[in-house]
Amino acid sequence: KVTSILPGVTDTALTGSLDKATIEPSRLMTTEAIEKAVLFALTVPANVCPLEISVINQQTPWKVPIIPYQQQHPK
């Protein structure tokens, strides 16, 4: 089986270096939430294959990214 786990921005050492003034810490996922998603994928019955699990913080509105970015289009 292959399952893709697609976590939202998670509170880890990688996100610890982000500018706290530009992000809302309450919108970051916890590592425990991602752990539970992985555990779910590993413990489903043998005849079940969750292909993709997207995990986002419930407080994340779709209109505003957690990490500000500026998308550049090639000219």
N, CA and C of each residue as an Amber inpcrd file, in Angstrom:
protein
   225
   0.8280000  -1.1800000   0.0000000   0.0000000   0.0000000   0.0000000
   0.8760000   1.2480000   0.0000000   0.3600000   2.2660000  -0.6600000
   1.0210000   3.5660000  -0.6430000  -0.0240000   4.6170000  -0.3050000
   0.2390000   5.3980000   0.7260000  -0.6580000   6.4790000   1.1260000
   0.1420000   7.7680000   1.2060000  -0.3570000   8.8050000   0.5720000
   0.2710000  10.1250000   0.6660000  -0.3740000  10.8910000   1.8130000
   0.4360000  11.3250000   2.7570000  -0.0420000  12.1670000   3.8520000
   0.3640000  13.5990000   3.4940000  -0.6170000  14.4840000   3.3860000
  -0.3620000  15.8660000   2.9880000  -0.6800000  16.7920000   4.1660000
   0.2930000  17.0200000   5.0390000   0.0130000  17.8510000   6.2130000
   0.0430000  19.3330000   5.8720000  -0.7480000  20.0820000   6.6100000
  -0.6580000  21.5350000   6.5250000   0.6090000  21.9860000   7.2310000
   0.7790000  23.2800000   7.3560000   1.9670000  23.8080000   8.0290000
   1.9360000  23.3450000   9.4840000   3.0090000  22.6660000   9.8910000
   3.0530000  22.0060000  11.1930000   4.0900000  22.6570000  12.0990000
   3.7820000  22.7410000  13.3690000   4.6730000  23.3390000  14.3600000
   5.8230000  22.3770000  14.6440000   6.9320000  22.5760000  13.9470000
   8.1300000  21.7430000  14.1080000   9.3560000  22.6530000  14.1550000
  10.5300000  22.0490000  14.2240000  11.7680000  22.8310000  14.1980000
  11.8870000  23.6170000  12.8910000  11.3450000  23.0750000  11.8030000
  11.4080000  23.7810000  10.5190000  10.6040000  25.0710000  10.5400000
   9.4430000  25.0570000  11.1750000   8.6120000  26.2620000  11.2210000
   9.0020000  27.1710000  12.3800000   9.8580000  26.6950000  13.2560000
  10.2990000  27.5150000  14.3820000  11.0790000  28.7400000  13.9550000
  11.6620000  28.6960000  12.7590000  12.4450000  29.8340000  12.2770000
  11.5990000  30.8570000  11.5260000  10.2960000  30.6100000  11.3790000
   9.4270000  31.5600000  10.6880000   9.2250000  32.8150000  11.5310000
   8.9960000  33.9030000  10.8790000   8.7550000  35.1740000  11.5650000
   7.4170000  35.1080000  12.2890000   7.4560000  35.1200000  13.6130000
   6.2280000  34.9840000  14.4150000   5.2630000  36.1510000  14.1940000
   5.7590000  37.2700000  13.7010000   4.8840000  38.4140000  13.4480000
   4.0330000  38.2100000  12.1980000   4.4470000  37.2970000  11.3190000
   3.7090000  37.1100000  10.0650000   2.8290000  35.8700000  10.0520000
   2.9260000  35.0310000  11.0880000   2.0830000  33.8350000  11.1350000
   1.2780000  33.8240000  12.4270000   0.2020000  33.0730000  12.4160000
  -0.6070000  32.8910000  13.6180000  -0.3100000  31.4960000  14.1700000
   0.3970000  31.3890000  15.2980000   0.7620000  30.0750000  15.8340000
  -0.4290000  29.1380000  16.0410000  -1.6060000  29.6860000  16.3270000
  -2.7790000  28.8300000  16.5470000  -3.2210000  28.1260000  15.2730000
  -2.7360000  28.5750000  14.1210000  -3.1120000  27.9560000  12.8510000
  -2.1510000  26.8440000  12.4290000  -1.0770000  26.6420000  13.1870000
  -0.1310000  25.5800000  12.8490000  -0.6690000  24.2330000  13.3190000
  -0.4220000  23.1910000  12.5360000  -0.8000000  21.8350000  12.9240000
   0.1380000  21.3670000  14.0330000  -0.3180000  20.3970000  14.8050000
   0.5600000  19.7730000  15.8010000   1.1240000  18.4840000  15.2100000
   2.2830000  18.0890000  15.7060000   2.8580000  16.8260000  15.2460000
   1.9790000  15.6490000  15.6690000   1.2720000  15.8030000  16.7840000
   0.3740000  14.7400000  17.2470000  -0.7660000  14.5110000  16.2520000
  -1.2730000  15.5710000  15.6500000  -2.3500000  15.4290000  14.6600000
  -1.8620000  14.6600000  13.4340000  -0.6540000  14.9470000  13.0030000
  -0.0880000  14.2410000  11.8460000   0.1840000  12.7870000  12.2190000
   0.6710000  12.5710000  13.4330000   0.9140000  11.2070000  13.9230000
  -0.3680000  10.3760000  13.8670000  -1.4900000  10.9570000  14.2640000
  -2.7640000  10.2300000  14.2370000  -3.2050000   9.9200000  12.8150000
  -2.9220000  10.8150000  11.8690000  -3.2580000  10.5530000  10.4690000
  -2.4320000   9.3860000   9.9280000  -1.1560000   9.3570000  10.2830000
  -0.2860000   8.2510000   9.8620000  -0.7530000   6.9470000  10.4980000
  -1.0740000   6.9820000  11.7810000  -1.5590000   5.7890000  12.4770000
  -2.8420000   5.2680000  11.8310000  -3.7400000   6.1760000  11.4610000
  -4.9660000   5.7720000  10.7700000  -4.6270000   5.0260000   9.4810000
  -3.7200000   5.5870000   8.6750000  -3.3530000   4.9580000   7.4010000
  -2.7510000   3.5720000   7.6170000  -2.0260000   3.4000000   8.7120000
  -1.3730000   2.1170000   8.9880000  -2.3030000   1.0680000   9.5920000
  -3.4300000   1.4940000  10.1410000  -4.2810000   0.5450000  10.8660000
  -5.6200000   0.2540000  10.1930000  -5.8180000   0.7440000   8.9760000
  -7.0660000   0.4150000   8.2840000  -7.0310000  -1.0640000   7.8900000
  -8.1880000  -1.6740000   7.6550000  -8.2120000  -3.0820000   7.2550000
  -7.3790000  -3.3390000   5.9920000  -6.9600000  -4.5710000   5.8180000
  -6.0850000  -4.9440000   4.7060000  -6.6960000  -4.6480000   3.3390000
  -8.0260000  -4.6620000   3.2500000  -8.6610000  -4.4280000   1.9500000
  -8.9720000  -2.9480000   1.7030000  -8.4500000  -2.0670000   2.5450000
  -8.6770000  -0.6240000   2.4150000  -7.3360000   0.0530000   2.1500000
  -7.3350000   0.9820000   1.1960000  -6.1120000   1.7340000   0.9050000
  -6.4400000   3.2140000   0.7900000  -6.2400000   3.9710000   1.8740000
  -6.4360000   5.4150000   1.7540000  -5.3100000   5.9860000   0.8830000
  -5.6530000   6.4370000  -0.2960000  -4.6340000   6.8980000  -1.2370000
  -3.9890000   8.2080000  -0.8160000  -4.8210000   9.0900000  -0.2540000
  -4.3230000  10.4200000   0.0770000  -5.0690000  10.9510000   1.2960000
  -4.3250000  11.4750000   2.2510000  -4.9330000  12.0760000   3.4320000
  -4.4000000  13.5030000   3.5450000  -5.2750000  14.4780000   3.3530000
  -4.9130000  15.8910000   3.5120000  -5.3290000  16.3290000   4.9080000
  -4.3960000  16.8930000   5.6450000  -4.6680000  17.2940000   7.0210000
  -4.3700000  18.7880000   7.1520000  -5.4090000  19.5660000   7.5020000
  -5.1980000  20.9920000   7.7440000  -5.8090000  21.3560000   9.0880000
  -5.3520000  22.4460000   9.6450000  -5.9140000  22.9450000  10.8910000
  -7.3240000  23.4470000  10.6150000  -8.2610000  23.0980000  11.4360000
  -9.6520000  23.4900000  11.2380000  -9.8180000  25.0100000  11.2640000
  -8.9050000  25.7230000  11.8710000  -8.9790000  27.1790000  11.9420000
  -8.3850000  27.8640000  10.7120000  -7.9670000  27.0810000   9.7230000
  -7.3280000  27.6520000   8.5520000  -8.3630000  28.0740000   7.5150000
  -8.5440000  29.3710000   7.3130000  -9.4380000  29.7840000   6.2290000
  -8.7260000  29.5840000   4.8940000  -9.4530000  29.2190000   3.8840000
  -8.8530000  28.9340000   2.5810000  -8.3510000  30.1920000   1.8880000
  -8.8410000  31.3490000   2.2820000  -8.4920000  32.5630000   1.5530000
  -7.1610000  33.1820000   1.9460000  -6.6300000  32.8250000   3.1010000
  -5.3990000  33.4540000   3.5780000  -4.3640000  32.3740000   3.8750000
  -3.1950000  32.3950000   3.2030000  -2.1780000  31.3870000   3.5050000
  -1.5860000  31.5920000   4.8940000  -1.1490000  30.5140000   5.5040000
  -0.5310000  30.5910000   6.8290000   0.8160000  31.2990000   6.7370000
   1.5780000  30.9700000   5.7060000   2.8720000  31.5960000   5.4890000
   2.7200000  32.5560000   4.3160000   2.9790000  33.8440000   4.5200000
   2.8340000  34.7730000   3.4130000   3.8510000  34.4570000   2.3090000
   3.4220000  34.5220000   1.1050000   4.3260000  34.2800000  -0.0130000
   3.8780000  35.1380000  -1.1850000   4.7850000  35.3390000  -2.0960000
   4.4450000  36.0840000  -3.2970000   4.7650000  35.1870000  -4.4800000
   3.7310000  34.8150000  -5.2080000   3.9200000  33.9240000  -6.3420000
   4.4110000  34.7250000  -7.5390000   5.4730000  34.2600000  -8.1440000
   6.0480000  34.9160000  -9.3140000   5.7410000  34.0820000 -10.5500000
   5.1750000  34.6960000 -11.5530000   4.9140000  33.9980000 -12.8090000
   6.0690000  34.2560000 -13.7720000   6.5070000  33.2220000 -14.4820000
   7.5890000  33.4300000 -15.4500000   7.1230000  34.3600000 -16.5690000
   8.0320000  35.1380000 -17.0610000   7.6950000  36.0820000 -18.1410000
   7.9180000  35.4760000 -19.4960000
